[in-house]
PDB file of N, CA and C in Angstrom:
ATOM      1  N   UNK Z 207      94.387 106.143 113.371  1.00 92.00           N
ATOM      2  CA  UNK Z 207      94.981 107.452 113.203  1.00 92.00           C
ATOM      3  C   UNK Z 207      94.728 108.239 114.486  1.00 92.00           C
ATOM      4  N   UNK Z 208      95.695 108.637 114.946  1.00 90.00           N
ATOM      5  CA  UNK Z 208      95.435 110.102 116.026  1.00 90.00           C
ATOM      6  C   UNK Z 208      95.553 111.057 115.285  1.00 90.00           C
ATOM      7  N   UNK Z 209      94.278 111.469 115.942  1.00 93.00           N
ATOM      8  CA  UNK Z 209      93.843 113.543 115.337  1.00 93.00           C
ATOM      9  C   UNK Z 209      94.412 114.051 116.914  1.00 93.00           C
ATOM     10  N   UNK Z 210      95.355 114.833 116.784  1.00 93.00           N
ATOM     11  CA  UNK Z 210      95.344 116.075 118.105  1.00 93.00           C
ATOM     12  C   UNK Z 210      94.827 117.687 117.848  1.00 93.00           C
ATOM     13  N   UNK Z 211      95.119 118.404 118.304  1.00 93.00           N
ATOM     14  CA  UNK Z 211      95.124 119.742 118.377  1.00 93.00           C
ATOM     15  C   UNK Z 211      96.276 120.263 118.998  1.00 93.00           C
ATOM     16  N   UNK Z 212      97.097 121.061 117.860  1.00 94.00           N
ATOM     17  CA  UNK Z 212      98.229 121.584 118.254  1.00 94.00           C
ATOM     18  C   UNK Z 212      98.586 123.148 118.310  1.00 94.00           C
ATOM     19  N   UNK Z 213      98.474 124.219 118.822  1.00 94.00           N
ATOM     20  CA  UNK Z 213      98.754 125.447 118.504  1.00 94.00           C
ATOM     21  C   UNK Z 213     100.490 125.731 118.026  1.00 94.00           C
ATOM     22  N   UNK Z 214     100.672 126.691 117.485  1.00 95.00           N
ATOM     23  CA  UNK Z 214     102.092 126.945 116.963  1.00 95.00           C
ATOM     24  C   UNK Z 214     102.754 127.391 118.448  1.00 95.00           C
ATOM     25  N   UNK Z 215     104.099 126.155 118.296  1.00 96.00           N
ATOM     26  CA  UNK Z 215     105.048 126.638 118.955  1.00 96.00           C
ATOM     27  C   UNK Z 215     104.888 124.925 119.714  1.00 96.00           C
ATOM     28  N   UNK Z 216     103.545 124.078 119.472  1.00 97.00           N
ATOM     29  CA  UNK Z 216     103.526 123.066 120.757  1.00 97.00           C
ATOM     30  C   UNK Z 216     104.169 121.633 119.871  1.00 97.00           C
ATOM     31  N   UNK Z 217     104.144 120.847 120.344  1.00 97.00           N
ATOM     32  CA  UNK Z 217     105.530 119.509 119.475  1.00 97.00           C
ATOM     33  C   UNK Z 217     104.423 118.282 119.580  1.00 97.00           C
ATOM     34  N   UNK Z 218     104.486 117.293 118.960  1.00 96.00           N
ATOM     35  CA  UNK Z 218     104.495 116.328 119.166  1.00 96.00           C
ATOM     36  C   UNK Z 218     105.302 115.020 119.181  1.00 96.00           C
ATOM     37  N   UNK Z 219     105.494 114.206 119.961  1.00 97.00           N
ATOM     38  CA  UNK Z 219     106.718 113.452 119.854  1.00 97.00           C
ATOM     39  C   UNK Z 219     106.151 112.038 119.468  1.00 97.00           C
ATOM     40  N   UNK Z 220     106.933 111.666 118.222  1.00 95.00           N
ATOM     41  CA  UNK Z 220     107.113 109.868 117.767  1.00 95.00           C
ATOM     42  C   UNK Z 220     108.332 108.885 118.055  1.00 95.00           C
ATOM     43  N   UNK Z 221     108.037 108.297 119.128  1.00 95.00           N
ATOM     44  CA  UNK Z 221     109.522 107.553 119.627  1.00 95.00           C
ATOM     45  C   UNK Z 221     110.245 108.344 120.574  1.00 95.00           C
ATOM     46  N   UNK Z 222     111.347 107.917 120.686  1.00 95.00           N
ATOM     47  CA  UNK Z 222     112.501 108.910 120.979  1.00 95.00           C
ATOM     48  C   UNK Z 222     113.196 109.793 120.281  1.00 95.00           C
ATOM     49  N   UNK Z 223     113.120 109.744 119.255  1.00 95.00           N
ATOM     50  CA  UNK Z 223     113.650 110.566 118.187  1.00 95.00           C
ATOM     51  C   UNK Z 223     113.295 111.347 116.998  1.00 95.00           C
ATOM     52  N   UNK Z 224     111.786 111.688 117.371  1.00 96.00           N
ATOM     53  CA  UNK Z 224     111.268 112.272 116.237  1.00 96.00           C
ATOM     54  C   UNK Z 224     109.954 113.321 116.908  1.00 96.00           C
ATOM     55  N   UNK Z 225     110.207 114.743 116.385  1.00 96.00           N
ATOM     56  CA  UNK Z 225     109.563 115.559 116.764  1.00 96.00           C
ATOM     57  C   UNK Z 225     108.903 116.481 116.151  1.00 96.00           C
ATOM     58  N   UNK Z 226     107.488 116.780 115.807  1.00 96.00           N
ATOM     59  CA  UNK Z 226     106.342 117.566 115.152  1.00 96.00           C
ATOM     60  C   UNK Z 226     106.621 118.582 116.037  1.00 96.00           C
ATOM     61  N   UNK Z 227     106.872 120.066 115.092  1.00 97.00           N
ATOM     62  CA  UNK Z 227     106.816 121.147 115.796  1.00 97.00           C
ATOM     63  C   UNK Z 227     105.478 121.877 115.204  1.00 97.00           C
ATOM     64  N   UNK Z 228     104.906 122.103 115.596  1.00 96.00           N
ATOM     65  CA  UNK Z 228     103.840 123.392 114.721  1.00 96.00           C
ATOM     66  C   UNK Z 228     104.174 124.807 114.704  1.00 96.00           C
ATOM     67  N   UNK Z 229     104.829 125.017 113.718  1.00 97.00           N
ATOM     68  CA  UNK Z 229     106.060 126.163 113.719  1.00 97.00           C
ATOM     69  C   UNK Z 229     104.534 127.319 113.231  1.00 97.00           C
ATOM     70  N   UNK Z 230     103.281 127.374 112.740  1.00 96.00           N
ATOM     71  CA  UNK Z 230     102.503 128.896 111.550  1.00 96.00           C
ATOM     72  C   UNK Z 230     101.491 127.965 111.628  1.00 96.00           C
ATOM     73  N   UNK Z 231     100.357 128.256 111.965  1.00 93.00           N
ATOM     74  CA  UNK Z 231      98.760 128.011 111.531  1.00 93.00           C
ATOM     75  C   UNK Z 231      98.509 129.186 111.170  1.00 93.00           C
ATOM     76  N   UNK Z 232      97.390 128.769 109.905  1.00 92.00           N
ATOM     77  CA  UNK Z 232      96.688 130.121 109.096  1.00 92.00           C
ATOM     78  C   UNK Z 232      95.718 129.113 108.922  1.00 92.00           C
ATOM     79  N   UNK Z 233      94.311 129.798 108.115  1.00 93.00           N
ATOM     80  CA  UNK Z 233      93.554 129.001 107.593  1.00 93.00           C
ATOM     81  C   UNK Z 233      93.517 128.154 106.553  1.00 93.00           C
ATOM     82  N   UNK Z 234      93.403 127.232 106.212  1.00 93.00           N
ATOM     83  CA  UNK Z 234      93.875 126.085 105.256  1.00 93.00           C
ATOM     84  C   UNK Z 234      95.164 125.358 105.177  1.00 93.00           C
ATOM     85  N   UNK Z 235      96.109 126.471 106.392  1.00 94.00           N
ATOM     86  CA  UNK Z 235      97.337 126.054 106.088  1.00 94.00           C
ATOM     87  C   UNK Z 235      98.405 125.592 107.294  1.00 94.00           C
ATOM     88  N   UNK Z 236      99.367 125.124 107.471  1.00 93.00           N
ATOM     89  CA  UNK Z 236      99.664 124.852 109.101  1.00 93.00           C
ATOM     90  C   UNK Z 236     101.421 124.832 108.253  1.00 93.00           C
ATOM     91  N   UNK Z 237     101.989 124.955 109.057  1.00 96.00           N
ATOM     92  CA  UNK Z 237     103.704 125.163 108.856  1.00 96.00           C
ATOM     93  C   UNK Z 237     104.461 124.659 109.928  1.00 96.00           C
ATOM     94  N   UNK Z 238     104.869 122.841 109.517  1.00 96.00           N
ATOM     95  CA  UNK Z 238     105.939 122.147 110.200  1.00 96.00           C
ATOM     96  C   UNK Z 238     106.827 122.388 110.395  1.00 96.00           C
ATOM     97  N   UNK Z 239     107.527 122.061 111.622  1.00 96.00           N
ATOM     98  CA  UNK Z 239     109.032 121.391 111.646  1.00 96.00           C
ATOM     99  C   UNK Z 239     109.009 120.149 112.075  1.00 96.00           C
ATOM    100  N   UNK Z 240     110.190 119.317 111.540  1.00 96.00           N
ATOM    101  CA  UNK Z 240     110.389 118.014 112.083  1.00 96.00           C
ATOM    102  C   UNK Z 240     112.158 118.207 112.089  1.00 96.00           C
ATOM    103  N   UNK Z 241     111.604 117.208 113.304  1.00 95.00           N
ATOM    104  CA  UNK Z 241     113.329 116.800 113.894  1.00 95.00           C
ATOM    105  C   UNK Z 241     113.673 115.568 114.146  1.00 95.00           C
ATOM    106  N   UNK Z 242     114.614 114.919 113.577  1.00 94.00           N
ATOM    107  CA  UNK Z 242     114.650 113.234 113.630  1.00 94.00           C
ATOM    108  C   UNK Z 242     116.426 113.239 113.287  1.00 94.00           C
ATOM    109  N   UNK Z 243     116.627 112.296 113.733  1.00 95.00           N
ATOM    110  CA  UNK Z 243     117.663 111.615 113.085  1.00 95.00           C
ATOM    111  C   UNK Z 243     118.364 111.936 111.566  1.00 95.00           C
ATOM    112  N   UNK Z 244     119.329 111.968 111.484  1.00 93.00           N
ATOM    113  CA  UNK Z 244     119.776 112.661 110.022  1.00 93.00           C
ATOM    114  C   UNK Z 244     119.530 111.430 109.038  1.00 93.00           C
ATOM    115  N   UNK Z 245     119.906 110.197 109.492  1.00 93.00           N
ATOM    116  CA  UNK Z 245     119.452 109.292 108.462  1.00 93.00           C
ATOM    117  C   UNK Z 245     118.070 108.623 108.207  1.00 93.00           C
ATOM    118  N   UNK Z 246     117.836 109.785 108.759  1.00 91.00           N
ATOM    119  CA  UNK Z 246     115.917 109.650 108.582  1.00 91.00           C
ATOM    120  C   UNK Z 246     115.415 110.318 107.034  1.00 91.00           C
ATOM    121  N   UNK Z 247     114.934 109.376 106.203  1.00 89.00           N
ATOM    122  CA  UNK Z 247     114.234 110.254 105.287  1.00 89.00           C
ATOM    123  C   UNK Z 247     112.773 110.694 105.254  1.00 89.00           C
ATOM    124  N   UNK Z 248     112.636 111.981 104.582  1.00 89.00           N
ATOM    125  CA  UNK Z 248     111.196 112.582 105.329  1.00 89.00           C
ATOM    126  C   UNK Z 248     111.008 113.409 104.368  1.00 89.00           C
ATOM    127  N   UNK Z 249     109.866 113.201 103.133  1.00 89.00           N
ATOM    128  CA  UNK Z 249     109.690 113.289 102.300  1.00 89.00           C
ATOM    129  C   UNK Z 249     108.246 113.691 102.455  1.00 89.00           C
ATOM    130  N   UNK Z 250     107.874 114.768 101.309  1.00 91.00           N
ATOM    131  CA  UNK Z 250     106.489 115.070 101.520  1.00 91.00           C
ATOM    132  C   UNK Z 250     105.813 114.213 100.680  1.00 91.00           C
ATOM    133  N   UNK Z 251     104.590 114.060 100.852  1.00 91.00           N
ATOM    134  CA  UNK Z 251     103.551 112.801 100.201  1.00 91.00           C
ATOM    135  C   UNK Z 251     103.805 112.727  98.854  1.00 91.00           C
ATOM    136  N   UNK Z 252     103.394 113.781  97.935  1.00 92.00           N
ATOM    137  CA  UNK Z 252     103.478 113.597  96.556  1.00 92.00           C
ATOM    138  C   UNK Z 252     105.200 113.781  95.814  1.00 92.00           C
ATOM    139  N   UNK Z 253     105.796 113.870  96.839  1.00 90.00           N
ATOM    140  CA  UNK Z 253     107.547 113.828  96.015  1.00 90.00           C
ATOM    141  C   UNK Z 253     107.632 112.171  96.586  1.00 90.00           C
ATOM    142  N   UNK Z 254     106.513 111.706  97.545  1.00 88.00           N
ATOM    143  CA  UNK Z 254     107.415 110.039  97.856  1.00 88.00           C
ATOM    144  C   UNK Z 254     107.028 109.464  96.387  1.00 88.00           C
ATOM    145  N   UNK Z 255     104.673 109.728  96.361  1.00 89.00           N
ATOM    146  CA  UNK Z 255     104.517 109.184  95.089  1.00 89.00           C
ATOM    147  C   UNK Z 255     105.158 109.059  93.988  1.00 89.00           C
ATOM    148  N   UNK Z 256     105.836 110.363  93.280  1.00 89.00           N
ATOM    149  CA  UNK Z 256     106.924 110.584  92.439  1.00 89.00           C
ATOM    150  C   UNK Z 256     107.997 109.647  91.990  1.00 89.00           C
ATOM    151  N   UNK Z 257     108.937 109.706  93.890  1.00 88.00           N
ATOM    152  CA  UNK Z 257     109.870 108.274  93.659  1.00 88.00           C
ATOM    153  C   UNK Z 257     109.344 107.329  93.433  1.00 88.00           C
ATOM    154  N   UNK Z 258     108.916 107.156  93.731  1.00 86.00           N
ATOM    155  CA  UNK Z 258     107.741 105.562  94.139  1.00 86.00           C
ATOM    156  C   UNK Z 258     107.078 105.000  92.659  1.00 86.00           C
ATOM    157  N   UNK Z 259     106.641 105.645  92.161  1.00 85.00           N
ATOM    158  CA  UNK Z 259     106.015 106.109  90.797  1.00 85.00           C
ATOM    159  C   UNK Z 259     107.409 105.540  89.970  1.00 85.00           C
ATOM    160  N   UNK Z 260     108.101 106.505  89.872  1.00 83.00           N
ATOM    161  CA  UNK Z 260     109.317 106.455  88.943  1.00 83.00           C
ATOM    162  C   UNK Z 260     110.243 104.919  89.085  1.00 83.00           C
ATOM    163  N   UNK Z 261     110.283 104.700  90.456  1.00 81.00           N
ATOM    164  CA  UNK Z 261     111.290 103.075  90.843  1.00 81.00           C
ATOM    165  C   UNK Z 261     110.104 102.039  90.134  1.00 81.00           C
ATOM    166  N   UNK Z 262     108.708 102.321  90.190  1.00 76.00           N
ATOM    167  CA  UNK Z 262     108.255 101.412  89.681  1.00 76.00           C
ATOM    168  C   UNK Z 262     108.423 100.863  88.136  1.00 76.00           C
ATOM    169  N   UNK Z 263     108.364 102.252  87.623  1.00 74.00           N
ATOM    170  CA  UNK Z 263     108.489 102.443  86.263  1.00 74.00           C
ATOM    171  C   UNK Z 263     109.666 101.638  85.453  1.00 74.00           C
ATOM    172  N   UNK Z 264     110.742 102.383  86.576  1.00 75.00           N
ATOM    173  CA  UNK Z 264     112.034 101.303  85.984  1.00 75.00           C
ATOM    174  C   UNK Z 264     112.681  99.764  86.458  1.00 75.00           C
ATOM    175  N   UNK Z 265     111.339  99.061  87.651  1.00 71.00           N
ATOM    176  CA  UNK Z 265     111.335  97.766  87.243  1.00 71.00           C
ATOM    177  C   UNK Z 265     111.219  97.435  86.683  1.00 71.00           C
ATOM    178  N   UNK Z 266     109.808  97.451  86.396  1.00 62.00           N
ATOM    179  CA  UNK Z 266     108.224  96.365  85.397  1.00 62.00           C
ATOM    180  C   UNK Z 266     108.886  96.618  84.171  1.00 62.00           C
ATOM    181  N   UNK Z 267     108.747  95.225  83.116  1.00 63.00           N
ATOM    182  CA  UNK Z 267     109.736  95.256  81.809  1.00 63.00           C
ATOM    183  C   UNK Z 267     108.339  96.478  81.152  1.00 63.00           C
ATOM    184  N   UNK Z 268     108.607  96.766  80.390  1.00 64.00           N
ATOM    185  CA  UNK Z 268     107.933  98.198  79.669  1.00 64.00           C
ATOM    186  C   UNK Z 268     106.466  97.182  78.546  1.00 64.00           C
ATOM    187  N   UNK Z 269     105.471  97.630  79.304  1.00 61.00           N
ATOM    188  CA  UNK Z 269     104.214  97.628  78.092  1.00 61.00           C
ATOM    189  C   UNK Z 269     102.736  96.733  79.865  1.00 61.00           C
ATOM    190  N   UNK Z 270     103.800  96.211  80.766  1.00 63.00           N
ATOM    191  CA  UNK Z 270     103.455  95.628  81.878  1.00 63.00           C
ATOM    192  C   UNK Z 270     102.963  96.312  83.019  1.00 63.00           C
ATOM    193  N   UNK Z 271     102.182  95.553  83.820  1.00 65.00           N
ATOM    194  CA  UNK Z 271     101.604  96.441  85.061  1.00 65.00           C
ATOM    195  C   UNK Z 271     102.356  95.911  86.143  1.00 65.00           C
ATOM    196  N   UNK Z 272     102.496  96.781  86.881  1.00 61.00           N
ATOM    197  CA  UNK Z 272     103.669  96.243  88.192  1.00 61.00           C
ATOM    198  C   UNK Z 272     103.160  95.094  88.969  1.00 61.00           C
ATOM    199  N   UNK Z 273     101.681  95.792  88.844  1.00 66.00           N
ATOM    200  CA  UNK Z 273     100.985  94.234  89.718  1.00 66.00           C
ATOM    201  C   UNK Z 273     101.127  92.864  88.596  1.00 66.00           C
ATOM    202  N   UNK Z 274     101.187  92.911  87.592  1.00 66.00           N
ATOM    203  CA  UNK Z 274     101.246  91.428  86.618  1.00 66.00           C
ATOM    204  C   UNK Z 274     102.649  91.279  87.070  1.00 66.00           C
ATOM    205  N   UNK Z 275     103.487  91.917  86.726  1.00 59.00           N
ATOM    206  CA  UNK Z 275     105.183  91.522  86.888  1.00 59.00           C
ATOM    207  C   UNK Z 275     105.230  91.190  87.894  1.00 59.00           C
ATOM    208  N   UNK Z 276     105.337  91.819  89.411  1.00 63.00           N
ATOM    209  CA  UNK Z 276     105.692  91.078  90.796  1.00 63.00           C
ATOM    210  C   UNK Z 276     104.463  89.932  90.994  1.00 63.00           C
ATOM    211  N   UNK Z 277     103.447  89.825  90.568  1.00 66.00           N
ATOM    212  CA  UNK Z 277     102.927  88.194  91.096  1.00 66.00           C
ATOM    213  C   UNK Z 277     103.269  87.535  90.159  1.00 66.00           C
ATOM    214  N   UNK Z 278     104.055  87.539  89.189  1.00 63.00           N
ATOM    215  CA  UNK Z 278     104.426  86.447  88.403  1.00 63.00           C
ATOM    216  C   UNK Z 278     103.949  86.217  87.541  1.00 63.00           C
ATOM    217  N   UNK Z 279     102.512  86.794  87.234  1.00 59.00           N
ATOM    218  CA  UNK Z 279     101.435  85.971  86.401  1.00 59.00           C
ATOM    219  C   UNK Z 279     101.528  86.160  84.706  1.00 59.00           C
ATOM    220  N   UNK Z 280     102.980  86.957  84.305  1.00 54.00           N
ATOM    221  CA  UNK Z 280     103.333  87.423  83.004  1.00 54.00           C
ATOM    222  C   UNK Z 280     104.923  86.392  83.185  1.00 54.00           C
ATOM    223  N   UNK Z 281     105.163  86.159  81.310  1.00 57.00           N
ATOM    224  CA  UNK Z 281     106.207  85.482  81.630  1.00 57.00           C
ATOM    225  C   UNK Z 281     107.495  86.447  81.212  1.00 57.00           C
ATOM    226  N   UNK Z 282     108.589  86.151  80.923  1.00 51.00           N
ATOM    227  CA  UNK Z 282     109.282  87.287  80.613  1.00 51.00           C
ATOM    228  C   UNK Z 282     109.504  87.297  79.664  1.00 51.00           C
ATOM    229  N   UNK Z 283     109.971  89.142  79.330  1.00 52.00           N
ATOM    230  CA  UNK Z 283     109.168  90.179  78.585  1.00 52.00           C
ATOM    231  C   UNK Z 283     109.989  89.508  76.608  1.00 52.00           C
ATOM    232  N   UNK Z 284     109.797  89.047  75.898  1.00 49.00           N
ATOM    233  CA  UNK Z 284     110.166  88.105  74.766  1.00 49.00           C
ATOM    234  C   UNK Z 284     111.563  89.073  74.284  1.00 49.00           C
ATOM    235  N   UNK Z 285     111.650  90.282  74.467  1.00 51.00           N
ATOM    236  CA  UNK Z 285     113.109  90.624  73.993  1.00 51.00           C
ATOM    237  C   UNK Z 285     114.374  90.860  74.512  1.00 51.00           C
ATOM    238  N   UNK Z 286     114.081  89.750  75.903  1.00 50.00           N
ATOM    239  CA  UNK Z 286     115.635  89.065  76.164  1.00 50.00           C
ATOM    240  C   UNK Z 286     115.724  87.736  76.173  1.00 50.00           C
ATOM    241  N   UNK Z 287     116.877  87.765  76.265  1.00 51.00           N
ATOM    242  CA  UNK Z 287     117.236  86.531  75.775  1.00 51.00           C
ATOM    243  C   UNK Z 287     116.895  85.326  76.994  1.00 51.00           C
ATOM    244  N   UNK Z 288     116.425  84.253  76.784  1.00 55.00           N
ATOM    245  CA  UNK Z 288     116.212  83.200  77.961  1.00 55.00           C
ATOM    246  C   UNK Z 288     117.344  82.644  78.823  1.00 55.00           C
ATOM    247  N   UNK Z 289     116.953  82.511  80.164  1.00 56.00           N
ATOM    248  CA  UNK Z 289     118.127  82.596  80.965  1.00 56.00           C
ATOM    249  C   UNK Z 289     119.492  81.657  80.756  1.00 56.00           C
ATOM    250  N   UNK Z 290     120.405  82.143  80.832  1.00 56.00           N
ATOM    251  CA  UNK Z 290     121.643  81.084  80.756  1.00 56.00           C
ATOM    252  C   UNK Z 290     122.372  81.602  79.588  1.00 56.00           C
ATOM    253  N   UNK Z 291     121.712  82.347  78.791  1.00 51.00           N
ATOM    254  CA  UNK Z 291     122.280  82.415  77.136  1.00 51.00           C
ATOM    255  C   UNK Z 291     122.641  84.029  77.080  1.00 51.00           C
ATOM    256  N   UNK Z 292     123.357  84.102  76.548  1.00 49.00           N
ATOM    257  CA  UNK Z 292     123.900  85.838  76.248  1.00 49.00           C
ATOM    258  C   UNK Z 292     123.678  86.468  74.797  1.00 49.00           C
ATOM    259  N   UNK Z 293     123.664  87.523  74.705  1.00 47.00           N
ATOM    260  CA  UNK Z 293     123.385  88.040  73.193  1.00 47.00           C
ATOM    261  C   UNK Z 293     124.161  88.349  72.357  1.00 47.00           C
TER     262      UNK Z 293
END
């Protein structure tokens, strides 16, 4: 991790195309801008958890832990039907 020190108004740059502005420092509190690419998504931490959270939710068959379902180690979930066959 890099720690800097930034006063409001100074940037930091990631790549060519992406820029930390330090727009408001107060105490406890600091006030971004970022500038990137429009098809950049840039999401604050706990709205990614959220998505992230929620896409998981509507993989894993329901009663399962995401980690049992993606390593395989559960078989599938008994109220569909086995593969090849329709209902």
């Amino acid at each position: 991790m890099l720690i800097l020190t930034r006063r409001p108004g100074e940037a930091i740059r990631i790549g060519d195309n992406i820029r930390l502005v330090v727009l408001q420092s107060a105490p406890g509190k600091v006030r971004l801008g970022i500038e990137g690419p429009l098809d950049l998504r840039i999401l604050r931490e706990e709205l990614y958890a959220q998505i992230s959270q929620g896409n998981q939710a509507a993989v894993a068959p329901q009663g399962l832990s995401l980690a049992h379902w993606v390593s395989g180690s559960v078989d599938a979930p008994v109220d569909l039907p086995p593969t090849g066959e329709s209902s």
